[in-house]
mmCIF file of C-alpha atoms in Angstrom:
data_model
loop_
_atom_site.group_PDB
_atom_site.id
_atom_site.type_symbol
_atom_site.label_atom_id
_atom_site.label_comp_id
_atom_site.label_asym_id
_atom_site.label_seq_id
_atom_site.Cartn_x
_atom_site.Cartn_y
_atom_site.Cartn_z
ATOM 1 C CA UNK A 1127 18.126 -13.721 30.354
ATOM 2 C CA UNK A 1128 16.131 -11.913 27.659
ATOM 3 C CA UNK A 1129 18.348 -10.140 25.106
ATOM 4 C CA UNK A 1130 18.184 -6.343 25.077
ATOM 5 C CA UNK A 1131 16.367 -4.998 21.989
ATOM 6 C CA UNK A 1132 19.328 -2.774 21.130
ATOM 7 C CA UNK A 1133 22.037 -5.430 21.347
ATOM 8 C CA UNK A 1134 21.962 -6.614 17.707
ATOM 9 C CA UNK A 1135 21.613 -3.068 16.388
ATOM 10 C CA UNK A 1136 24.632 -1.925 18.422
ATOM 11 C CA UNK A 1137 26.653 -4.979 17.426
ATOM 12 C CA UNK A 1138 26.254 -4.516 13.670
ATOM 13 C CA UNK A 1139 25.285 -0.863 13.114
ATOM 14 C CA UNK A 1140 27.343 0.665 15.930
ATOM 15 C CA UNK A 1141 30.402 0.676 13.634
ATOM 16 C CA UNK A 1142 28.895 3.279 11.298
ATOM 17 C CA UNK A 1143 30.902 6.506 11.473
ATOM 18 C CA UNK A 1144 29.004 9.460 12.937
ATOM 19 C CA UNK A 1145 29.238 12.193 10.255
ATOM 20 C CA UNK A 1146 28.352 15.061 12.612
ATOM 21 C CA UNK A 1147 30.648 17.575 14.303
ATOM 22 C CA UNK A 1148 30.933 16.835 18.032
ATOM 23 C CA UNK A 1149 29.581 20.197 19.182
ATOM 24 C CA UNK A 1150 26.382 19.685 17.138
ATOM 25 C CA UNK A 1151 25.528 16.268 18.607
ATOM 26 C CA UNK A 1152 22.434 16.394 20.781
ATOM 27 C CA UNK A 1153 21.384 12.807 20.091
ATOM 28 C CA UNK A 1154 23.326 9.537 19.973
ATOM 29 C CA UNK A 1155 23.734 8.092 16.479
ATOM 30 C CA UNK A 1156 22.677 4.619 17.646
ATOM 31 C CA UNK A 1157 19.453 6.114 19.057
ATOM 32 C CA UNK A 1158 18.711 7.839 15.733
ATOM 33 C CA UNK A 1159 19.266 4.609 13.778
ATOM 34 C CA UNK A 1160 17.273 2.468 16.233
ATOM 35 C CA UNK A 1161 14.249 4.796 16.179
ATOM 36 C CA UNK A 1162 14.364 4.945 12.358
ATOM 37 C CA UNK A 1163 14.538 1.135 12.031
ATOM 38 C CA UNK A 1164 11.630 0.607 14.425
ATOM 39 C CA UNK A 1165 9.577 3.336 12.761
ATOM 40 C CA UNK A 1166 10.009 1.957 9.231
ATOM 41 C CA UNK A 1167 9.060 -1.510 10.502
ATOM 42 C CA UNK A 1168 5.828 0.092 11.724
ATOM 43 C CA UNK A 1169 5.111 1.792 8.395
ATOM 44 C CA UNK A 1170 6.934 5.153 8.541
ATOM 45 C CA UNK A 1171 7.542 6.504 5.040
ATOM 46 C CA UNK A 1172 9.581 9.630 5.797
ATOM 47 C CA UNK A 1173 11.341 11.724 8.423
ATOM 48 C CA UNK A 1174 8.171 13.342 9.833
ATOM 49 C CA UNK A 1175 6.639 9.871 10.264
ATOM 50 C CA UNK A 1176 9.761 8.728 12.114
ATOM 51 C CA UNK A 1177 9.671 11.719 14.474
ATOM 52 C CA UNK A 1178 5.951 11.141 15.147
ATOM 53 C CA UNK A 1179 6.617 7.460 15.835
ATOM 54 C CA UNK A 1180 9.386 8.400 18.283
ATOM 55 C CA UNK A 1181 7.158 10.808 20.177
ATOM 56 C CA UNK A 1182 4.309 8.309 20.259
ATOM 57 C CA UNK A 1183 6.539 5.472 21.528
ATOM 58 C CA UNK A 1184 8.872 7.549 23.695
ATOM 59 C CA UNK A 1185 8.068 5.716 26.939
ATOM 60 C CA UNK A 1186 8.847 2.334 25.347
ATOM 61 C CA UNK A 1187 11.946 3.612 23.528
ATOM 62 C CA UNK A 1188 13.355 4.923 26.825
ATOM 63 C CA UNK A 1189 13.464 1.358 28.147
ATOM 64 C CA UNK A 1190 16.437 0.587 25.860
ATOM 65 C CA UNK A 1191 17.638 3.925 24.406
ATOM 66 C CA UNK A 1192 19.341 6.760 26.285
ATOM 67 C CA UNK A 1193 17.572 9.659 24.496
ATOM 68 C CA UNK A 1194 19.603 12.343 26.355
ATOM 69 C CA UNK A 1195 17.655 15.171 24.671
ATOM 70 C CA UNK A 1196 14.407 13.404 23.885
ATOM 71 C CA UNK A 1197 13.272 12.399 20.401
ATOM 72 C CA UNK A 1198 15.224 13.960 17.491
ATOM 73 C CA UNK A 1199 13.338 16.245 15.119
ATOM 74 C CA UNK A 1200 12.461 15.185 11.580
ATOM 75 C CA UNK A 1201 15.119 17.633 10.339
ATOM 76 C CA UNK A 1202 17.725 15.828 12.447
ATOM 77 C CA UNK A 1203 16.723 12.413 11.077
ATOM 78 C CA UNK A 1204 16.839 13.733 7.511
ATOM 79 C CA UNK A 1205 20.161 15.501 7.949
ATOM 80 C CA UNK A 1206 21.911 12.573 9.637
ATOM 81 C CA UNK A 1207 20.775 9.969 7.093
ATOM 82 C CA UNK A 1208 21.744 12.279 4.238
ATOM 83 C CA UNK A 1209 25.285 12.371 5.665
ATOM 84 C CA UNK A 1210 25.823 8.747 6.761
ATOM 85 C CA UNK A 1211 28.220 6.908 4.426
ATOM 86 C CA UNK A 1212 25.957 4.458 2.562
ATOM 87 C CA UNK A 1213 28.835 2.027 1.991
ATOM 88 C CA UNK A 1214 29.346 1.731 5.762
ATOM 89 C CA UNK A 1215 25.600 1.418 6.325
ATOM 90 C CA UNK A 1216 25.390 -1.308 3.657
ATOM 91 C CA UNK A 1217 28.342 -3.170 5.170
ATOM 92 C CA UNK A 1218 26.647 -3.093 8.576
ATOM 93 C CA UNK A 1219 23.465 -4.371 6.923
ATOM 94 C CA UNK A 1220 25.307 -7.289 5.292
ATOM 95 C CA UNK A 1221 27.050 -8.112 8.575
ATOM 96 C CA UNK A 1222 23.676 -8.205 10.329
ATOM 97 C CA UNK A 1223 22.119 -10.422 7.623
ATOM 98 C CA UNK A 1224 25.028 -12.884 7.758
ATOM 99 C CA UNK A 1225 24.527 -13.203 11.519
ATOM 100 C CA UNK A 1226 20.914 -14.352 11.059
ATOM 101 C CA UNK A 1227 21.175 -16.230 7.760
ATOM 102 C CA UNK A 1228 22.931 -19.450 6.780
ATOM 103 C CA UNK A 1229 23.295 -20.451 3.128
ATOM 104 C CA UNK A 1230 22.278 -23.910 1.997
ATOM 105 C CA UNK A 1231 23.935 -25.657 -0.951
ATOM 106 C CA UNK A 1232 22.147 -24.832 -4.195
ATOM 107 C CA UNK A 1233 20.127 -21.966 -2.742
ATOM 108 C CA UNK A 1234 18.711 -19.598 -5.364
ATOM 109 C CA UNK A 1235 19.873 -15.967 -5.125
ATOM 110 C CA UNK A 1236 17.990 -13.618 -7.447
ATOM 111 C CA UNK A 1237 19.595 -10.317 -8.487
ATOM 112 C CA UNK A 1238 17.565 -7.487 -9.940
ATOM 113 C CA UNK A 1239 17.624 -3.703 -10.184
ATOM 114 C CA UNK A 1240 14.888 -1.245 -9.304
ATOM 115 C CA UNK A 1241 14.593 2.508 -9.656
ATOM 116 C CA UNK A 1242 13.757 4.662 -6.620
ATOM 117 C CA UNK A 1243 11.420 6.873 -8.632
ATOM 118 C CA UNK A 1244 10.910 9.594 -6.047
ATOM 119 C CA UNK A 1245 14.643 10.089 -5.513
ATOM 120 C CA UNK A 1246 15.031 12.172 -8.676
ATOM 121 C CA UNK A 1247 14.572 15.938 -8.911
ATOM 122 C CA UNK A 1248 13.962 17.371 -12.384
ATOM 123 C CA UNK A 1249 14.339 20.958 -11.146
ATOM 124 C CA UNK A 1250 17.854 20.266 -9.855
ATOM 125 C CA UNK A 1251 18.640 17.928 -12.756
ATOM 126 C CA UNK A 1252 19.099 14.962 -10.420
ATOM 127 C CA UNK A 1253 18.283 11.539 -11.867
ATOM 128 C CA UNK A 1254 16.437 8.930 -9.812
ATOM 129 C CA UNK A 1255 18.838 6.324 -8.446
ATOM 130 C CA UNK A 1256 18.823 2.608 -9.226
ATOM 131 C CA UNK A 1257 19.568 -0.052 -6.633
ATOM 132 C CA UNK A 1258 20.537 -3.664 -7.453
ATOM 133 C CA UNK A 1259 19.409 -6.071 -4.736
ATOM 134 C CA UNK A 1260 20.237 -9.701 -3.924
ATOM 135 C CA UNK A 1261 17.274 -11.760 -2.711
ATOM 136 C CA UNK A 1262 17.478 -15.183 -1.023
ATOM 137 C CA UNK A 1263 14.257 -16.812 -2.209
ATOM 138 C CA UNK A 1264 14.102 -19.706 0.259
ATOM 139 C CA UNK A 1265 14.771 -17.530 3.311
ATOM 140 C CA UNK A 1266 12.834 -14.484 2.085
ATOM 141 C CA UNK A 1267 15.757 -12.169 2.880
ATOM 142 C CA UNK A 1268 17.459 -9.239 1.190
ATOM 143 C CA UNK A 1269 21.162 -10.122 1.424
ATOM 144 C CA UNK A 1270 22.595 -6.879 0.099
ATOM 145 C CA UNK A 1271 22.204 -3.993 -2.292
ATOM 146 C CA UNK A 1272 24.407 -1.773 -4.427
ATOM 147 C CA UNK A 1273 23.696 1.612 -5.944
ATOM 148 C CA UNK A 1274 24.100 1.874 -9.710
ATOM 149 C CA UNK A 1275 26.553 4.614 -10.647
ATOM 150 C CA UNK A 1276 24.751 7.587 -12.190
ATOM 151 C CA UNK A 1277 26.807 7.336 -15.397
ATOM 152 C CA UNK A 1278 26.564 3.549 -15.637
ATOM 153 C CA UNK A 1279 23.958 0.769 -15.443
ATOM 154 C CA UNK A 1280 23.170 -2.526 -13.713
ATOM 155 C CA UNK A 1281 25.821 -4.376 -15.749
ATOM 156 C CA UNK A 1282 28.620 -2.735 -13.743
ATOM 157 C CA UNK A 1283 26.781 -2.811 -10.403
ATOM 158 C CA UNK A 1284 25.976 -6.558 -10.454
ATOM 159 C CA UNK A 1285 29.621 -7.794 -10.270
ATOM 160 C CA UNK A 1286 30.327 -5.314 -7.457
ATOM 161 C CA UNK A 1287 27.381 -6.656 -5.452
ATOM 162 C CA UNK A 1288 28.402 -10.271 -6.100
ATOM 163 C CA UNK A 1289 31.910 -9.572 -4.792
ATOM 164 C CA UNK A 1290 30.434 -8.205 -1.557
ATOM 165 C CA UNK A 1291 28.472 -11.397 -0.858
ATOM 166 C CA UNK A 1292 29.458 -14.935 0.038
ATOM 167 C CA UNK A 1293 27.669 -16.791 -2.767
ATOM 168 C CA UNK A 1294 29.718 -19.996 -2.879
ATOM 169 C CA UNK A 1295 27.493 -23.002 -3.589
ATOM 170 C CA UNK A 1296 24.490 -20.857 -4.576
ATOM 171 C CA UNK A 1297 22.663 -20.566 -7.898
ATOM 172 C CA UNK A 1298 22.561 -16.994 -9.190
ATOM 173 C CA UNK A 1299 19.638 -15.876 -11.349
ATOM 174 C CA UNK A 1300 19.546 -12.571 -13.232
ATOM 175 C CA UNK A 1301 17.275 -11.184 -15.934
ATOM 176 C CA UNK A 1302 18.668 -10.714 -19.449
ATOM 177 C CA UNK A 1303 20.526 -7.474 -18.668
ATOM 178 C CA UNK A 1304 22.862 -9.536 -16.472
ATOM 179 C CA UNK A 1305 23.607 -12.133 -19.136
ATOM 180 C CA UNK A 1306 27.112 -10.857 -19.756
ATOM 181 C CA UNK A 1307 30.351 -12.843 -20.105
ATOM 182 C CA UNK A 1308 32.095 -10.744 -17.419
ATOM 183 C CA UNK A 1309 29.242 -11.304 -14.951
ATOM 184 C CA UNK A 1310 29.310 -15.051 -15.644
ATOM 185 C CA UNK A 1311 33.073 -15.028 -15.007
ATOM 186 C CA UNK A 1312 32.519 -13.286 -11.650
ATOM 187 C CA UNK A 1313 29.819 -15.786 -10.645
ATOM 188 C CA UNK A 1314 31.981 -18.809 -11.427
ATOM 189 C CA UNK A 1315 35.056 -17.319 -9.740
ATOM 190 C CA UNK A 1316 32.921 -16.782 -6.620
ATOM 191 C CA UNK A 1317 32.163 -20.524 -6.580
ATOM 192 C CA UNK A 1318 28.507 -20.214 -7.611
ATOM 193 C CA UNK A 1319 26.372 -21.525 -10.475
ATOM 194 C CA UNK A 1320 24.078 -19.523 -12.729
ATOM 195 C CA UNK A 1321 20.797 -19.684 -14.629
ATOM 196 C CA UNK A 1322 20.554 -16.588 -16.823
ATOM 197 C CA UNK A 1323 17.791 -15.415 -19.118
ATOM 198 C CA UNK A 1324 18.578 -14.896 -22.815
ATOM 199 C CA UNK A 1325 16.522 -12.366 -24.753
ATOM 200 C CA UNK A 1326 16.721 -10.557 -28.085
ATOM 201 C CA UNK A 1327 19.206 -8.056 -26.677
ATOM 202 C CA UNK A 1328 21.774 -10.882 -26.671
ATOM 203 C CA UNK A 1329 21.808 -10.839 -30.474
ATOM 204 C CA UNK A 1330 23.582 -13.900 -31.909
ATOM 205 C CA UNK A 1331 23.325 -15.933 -28.690
ATOM 206 C CA UNK A 1332 19.543 -15.549 -28.701
ATOM 207 C CA UNK A 1333 19.350 -16.396 -32.406
ATOM 208 C CA UNK A 1334 21.477 -19.530 -31.995
ATOM 209 C CA UNK A 1335 19.555 -20.889 -28.997
ATOM 210 C CA UNK A 1336 16.084 -20.076 -30.329
ATOM 211 C CA UNK A 1337 16.935 -21.653 -33.700
ATOM 212 C CA UNK A 1338 18.133 -24.891 -32.051
ATOM 213 C CA UNK A 1339 14.976 -25.291 -29.998
ATOM 214 C CA UNK A 1340 12.596 -24.207 -32.754
ATOM 215 C CA UNK A 1341 14.204 -26.645 -35.186
ATOM 216 C CA UNK A 1342 14.047 -29.619 -32.833
ATOM 217 C CA UNK A 1343 10.556 -28.678 -31.675
ATOM 218 C CA UNK A 1344 9.338 -29.368 -35.216
ATOM 219 C CA UNK A 1345 10.466 -32.972 -34.739
ATOM 220 C CA UNK A 1346 9.091 -33.206 -31.174
ATOM 221 C CA UNK A 1347 12.617 -33.124 -29.720
ATOM 222 C CA UNK A 1348 13.374 -36.638 -30.979
ATOM 223 C CA UNK A 1349 16.843 -35.832 -32.378
ATOM 224 C CA UNK A 1350 18.577 -34.553 -29.238
ATOM 225 C CA UNK A 1351 19.193 -35.875 -25.721
ATOM 226 C CA UNK A 1352 16.629 -33.518 -24.196
ATOM 227 C CA UNK A 1353 15.336 -33.645 -20.657
ATOM 228 C CA UNK A 1354 11.731 -32.492 -20.130
ATOM 229 C CA UNK A 1355 9.644 -31.356 -17.171
ATOM 230 C CA UNK A 1356 6.059 -30.085 -16.883
ATOM 231 C CA UNK A 1357 4.070 -28.466 -14.070
ATOM 232 C CA UNK A 1358 0.395 -27.487 -13.858
ATOM 233 C CA UNK A 1359 -0.973 -25.012 -11.309
ATOM 234 C CA UNK A 1360 -4.619 -24.106 -10.823
ATOM 235 C CA UNK A 1361 -6.061 -21.203 -8.863
ATOM 236 C CA UNK A 1362 -7.423 -17.647 -8.981
ATOM 237 C CA UNK A 1363 -9.552 -18.488 -11.993
ATOM 238 C CA UNK A 1364 -6.695 -19.634 -14.206
ATOM 239 C CA UNK A 1365 -4.562 -22.630 -15.110
ATOM 240 C CA UNK A 1366 -0.819 -22.169 -15.591
ATOM 241 C CA UNK A 1367 1.157 -24.808 -17.494
ATOM 242 C CA UNK A 1368 4.953 -24.597 -17.551
ATOM 243 C CA UNK A 1369 7.180 -26.863 -19.642
ATOM 244 C CA UNK A 1370 10.952 -26.963 -19.819
ATOM 245 C CA UNK A 1371 13.219 -28.667 -22.330
ATOM 246 C CA UNK A 1372 16.950 -28.666 -21.570
ATOM 247 C CA UNK A 1373 20.023 -30.177 -23.152
ATOM 248 C CA UNK A 1374 23.740 -30.502 -22.318
ATOM 249 C CA UNK A 1375 24.909 -32.226 -25.484
ATOM 250 C CA UNK A 1376 28.442 -30.867 -26.198
ATOM 251 C CA UNK A 1377 27.698 -30.800 -29.921
ATOM 252 C CA UNK A 1378 24.704 -28.525 -29.329
ATOM 253 C CA UNK A 1379 26.649 -26.245 -26.986
ATOM 254 C CA UNK A 1380 29.585 -25.936 -29.381
ATOM 255 C CA UNK A 1381 27.172 -24.871 -32.120
ATOM 256 C CA UNK A 1382 26.627 -21.618 -30.214
ATOM 257 C CA UNK A 1383 28.891 -19.075 -31.908
ATOM 258 C CA UNK A 1384 29.952 -17.576 -28.570
ATOM 259 C CA UNK A 1385 30.152 -20.854 -26.592
ATOM 260 C CA UNK A 1386 33.802 -20.448 -25.562
ATOM 261 C CA UNK A 1387 33.123 -17.020 -24.019
ATOM 262 C CA UNK A 1388 30.616 -18.319 -21.448
ATOM 263 C CA UNK A 1389 32.558 -19.802 -18.564
ATOM 264 C CA UNK A 1390 31.321 -23.212 -17.312
ATOM 265 C CA UNK A 1391 28.329 -23.234 -19.687
ATOM 266 C CA UNK A 1392 26.859 -26.740 -19.364
ATOM 267 C CA UNK A 1393 23.252 -26.526 -20.509
ATOM 268 C CA UNK A 1394 20.693 -24.473 -22.397
ATOM 269 C CA UNK A 1395 16.960 -24.512 -21.740
ATOM 270 C CA UNK A 1396 13.629 -23.396 -23.166
ATOM 271 C CA UNK A 1397 10.688 -22.679 -20.848
ATOM 272 C CA UNK A 1398 7.197 -22.348 -22.342
ATOM 273 C CA UNK A 1399 4.564 -20.867 -20.010
ATOM 274 C CA UNK A 1400 0.865 -21.006 -20.907
ATOM 275 C CA UNK A 1401 -1.825 -19.205 -18.926
ATOM 276 C CA UNK A 1402 -5.377 -20.394 -19.530
ATOM 277 C CA UNK A 1403 -8.377 -18.284 -18.457
ATOM 278 C CA UNK A 1404 -12.016 -18.045 -19.522
ATOM 279 C CA UNK A 1405 -11.178 -15.063 -21.716
ATOM 280 C CA UNK A 1406 -8.013 -16.175 -23.510
ATOM 281 C CA UNK A 1407 -4.864 -18.268 -23.525
ATOM 282 C CA UNK A 1408 -1.430 -16.607 -23.498
ATOM 283 C CA UNK A 1409 1.916 -18.289 -24.142
ATOM 284 C CA UNK A 1410 5.428 -17.002 -23.438
ATOM 285 C CA UNK A 1411 8.695 -18.655 -24.427
ATOM 286 C CA UNK A 1412 11.919 -17.929 -22.553
ATOM 287 C CA UNK A 1413 15.469 -19.193 -23.106
ATOM 288 C CA UNK A 1414 18.252 -19.731 -20.575
ATOM 289 C CA UNK A 1415 21.941 -20.581 -20.323
ATOM 290 C CA UNK A 1416 23.230 -22.363 -17.226
ATOM 291 C CA UNK A 1417 26.276 -23.824 -15.536
ATOM 292 C CA UNK A 1418 24.037 -26.546 -14.090
ATOM 293 C CA UNK A 1419 23.920 -29.964 -15.717
ATOM 294 C CA UNK A 1420 20.966 -31.182 -17.757
ATOM 295 C CA UNK A 1421 18.008 -31.418 -15.350
ATOM 296 C CA UNK A 1422 14.839 -29.839 -16.746
ATOM 297 C CA UNK A 1423 12.880 -30.131 -13.510
ATOM 298 C CA UNK A 1424 15.567 -28.298 -11.519
ATOM 299 C CA UNK A 1425 16.095 -25.639 -14.187
ATOM 300 C CA UNK A 1426 12.343 -25.008 -14.326
ATOM 301 C CA UNK A 1427 12.221 -24.581 -10.534
ATOM 302 C CA UNK A 1428 15.181 -22.186 -10.532
ATOM 303 C CA UNK A 1429 13.791 -20.110 -13.416
ATOM 304 C CA UNK A 1430 10.461 -19.787 -11.645
ATOM 305 C CA UNK A 1431 12.068 -18.878 -8.309
ATOM 306 C CA UNK A 1432 13.791 -15.906 -9.907
ATOM 307 C CA UNK A 1433 10.441 -14.126 -10.089
ATOM 308 C CA UNK A 1434 10.254 -14.205 -6.303
ATOM 309 C CA UNK A 1435 12.379 -11.049 -6.234
ATOM 310 C CA UNK A 1436 9.681 -9.254 -8.211
ATOM 311 C CA UNK A 1437 6.687 -10.698 -6.356
ATOM 312 C CA UNK A 1438 8.078 -10.933 -2.823
ATOM 313 C CA UNK A 1439 10.465 -7.971 -2.711
ATOM 314 C CA UNK A 1440 9.793 -5.283 -5.327
ATOM 315 C CA UNK A 1441 6.001 -5.610 -5.054
ATOM 316 C CA UNK A 1442 6.156 -5.360 -1.249
ATOM 317 C CA UNK A 1443 8.436 -2.309 -1.482
ATOM 318 C CA UNK A 1444 6.047 -0.628 -3.930
ATOM 319 C CA UNK A 1445 2.741 -1.517 -2.267
ATOM 320 C CA UNK A 1446 3.286 -2.131 1.462
ATOM 321 C CA UNK A 1447 6.184 0.305 1.981
ATOM 322 C CA UNK A 1448 4.997 2.820 -0.665
ATOM 323 C CA UNK A 1449 8.529 3.180 -2.058
ATOM 324 C CA UNK A 1450 7.641 4.892 -5.330
ATOM 325 C CA UNK A 1451 5.861 7.750 -3.562
ATOM 326 C CA UNK A 1452 8.832 8.612 -1.353
ATOM 327 C CA UNK A 1453 10.223 12.118 -1.867
ATOM 328 C CA UNK A 1454 13.457 11.558 0.054
ATOM 329 C CA UNK A 1455 16.094 13.031 -2.253
ATOM 330 C CA UNK A 1456 18.932 14.786 -0.442
ATOM 331 C CA UNK A 1457 22.489 13.452 -0.783
ATOM 332 C CA UNK A 1458 22.816 9.878 0.617
ATOM 333 C CA UNK A 1459 19.329 9.840 2.177
ATOM 334 C CA UNK A 1460 17.535 7.898 -0.642
ATOM 335 C CA UNK A 1461 20.136 5.115 -0.609
ATOM 336 C CA UNK A 1462 20.183 4.899 3.195
ATOM 337 C CA UNK A 1463 16.393 4.902 3.442
ATOM 338 C CA UNK A 1464 16.347 2.041 0.916
ATOM 339 C CA UNK A 1465 18.509 0.083 3.376
ATOM 340 C CA UNK A 1466 16.052 0.911 6.196
ATOM 341 C CA UNK A 1467 13.260 -0.541 4.053
ATOM 342 C CA UNK A 1468 15.285 -3.713 3.450
ATOM 343 C CA UNK A 1469 15.942 -4.096 7.188
ATOM 344 C CA UNK A 1470 12.203 -3.749 7.804
ATOM 345 C CA UNK A 1471 11.269 -6.270 5.106
ATOM 346 C CA UNK A 1472 13.757 -8.836 6.413
ATOM 347 C CA UNK A 1473 12.380 -8.597 9.943
ATOM 348 C CA UNK A 1474 8.735 -8.539 8.869
ATOM 349 C CA UNK A 1475 9.255 -11.555 6.581
ATOM 350 C CA UNK A 1476 10.842 -13.526 9.452
ATOM 351 C CA UNK A 1477 7.975 -12.741 11.842
ATOM 352 C CA UNK A 1478 5.852 -15.914 11.886
ATOM 353 C CA UNK A 1479 3.597 -15.455 14.946
ATOM 354 C CA UNK A 1480 1.398 -12.750 13.388
ATOM 355 C CA UNK A 1481 -1.224 -13.618 10.791
ATOM 356 C CA UNK A 1482 -1.634 -11.670 7.567
ATOM 357 C CA UNK A 1483 0.637 -9.960 5.088
ATOM 358 C CA UNK A 1484 3.358 -7.351 5.479
ATOM 359 C CA UNK A 1485 0.941 -4.457 5.984
ATOM 360 C CA UNK A 1486 -0.935 -6.340 8.712
ATOM 361 C CA UNK A 1487 2.353 -7.074 10.478
ATOM 362 C CA UNK A 1488 3.316 -3.396 10.257
ATOM 363 C CA UNK A 1489 0.076 -2.403 11.936
ATOM 364 C CA UNK A 1490 0.504 -4.984 14.678
ATOM 365 C CA UNK A 1491 4.077 -3.791 15.298
ATOM 366 C CA UNK A 1492 2.874 -0.183 15.538
ATOM 367 C CA UNK A 1493 -0.002 -1.039 17.879
ATOM 368 C CA UNK A 1494 2.047 -3.287 20.163
#
């Protein structure tokens, strides 16, 4: 028997507490959430879009929703999502993701923060919110998200998000802001490994690692037990060459002034990326610390996969779902709408029968 369209939504999102007073309820909460999810999948960017979608698809929606008083107004959608507890909504989201996703040993999970630019209001003195997201690169899925406290930053939000997820056996990647001893401790205690970027903001750690590699590079890495890997990619009018040198020599690691503070630190790596075009050549050098053993090829793959969160998630949110132009600002609405976008991306990424990118899939979903 074919599964009802509402079954999974009811199973995982039906536990969200209805914030409304009983006498004001004209529409079922599960109907409001289901219409919003479907609408955002089809390209809705705000509450008016969601109401218009509901009215346009009312006949179809009535095949699996009760709709006792028809389609809610855009004011109702906005008011309800501004009141829904985002922690409950996020927990329902994570429960839903876990039901459709199975971790594989060594899977790369990229963590990164992004500002919801339109969520701020300068007139009211309200700052735009930041959300830290966890992205499963191999499965193309958002696994969870956590709002950064207004008086804090990503450094405090990252451990909170990690504790919400089952990351045992995974490899966690974070940009340099997440290269903190407390975050490393959380990762290891959760049973995961890490590959973390090291930049100038790390002070002495960056100086120690860069000096080691720069010194040995002068002698073509003949003095240390380095592992080396190289990849070449051609396309779009350019050639990209990536090289990685890594080392796990205990003597090298102990030479880092803060070595003892980094739990389970087993290797350091240097990745040199060169882009060759007709106009010019550009080279970037990046450094990493890792709990993985010395395997340059693997470390290079993991470091490269981290950028999937930027290219496959943040770019899609900005371009296909027009996130930065959203003016949803009231109370919990920006955070809850961010979760709606993540639900939509997860489902659109898993859709394999339709040809084309995310925008093409949105159009097809709206048309049929």
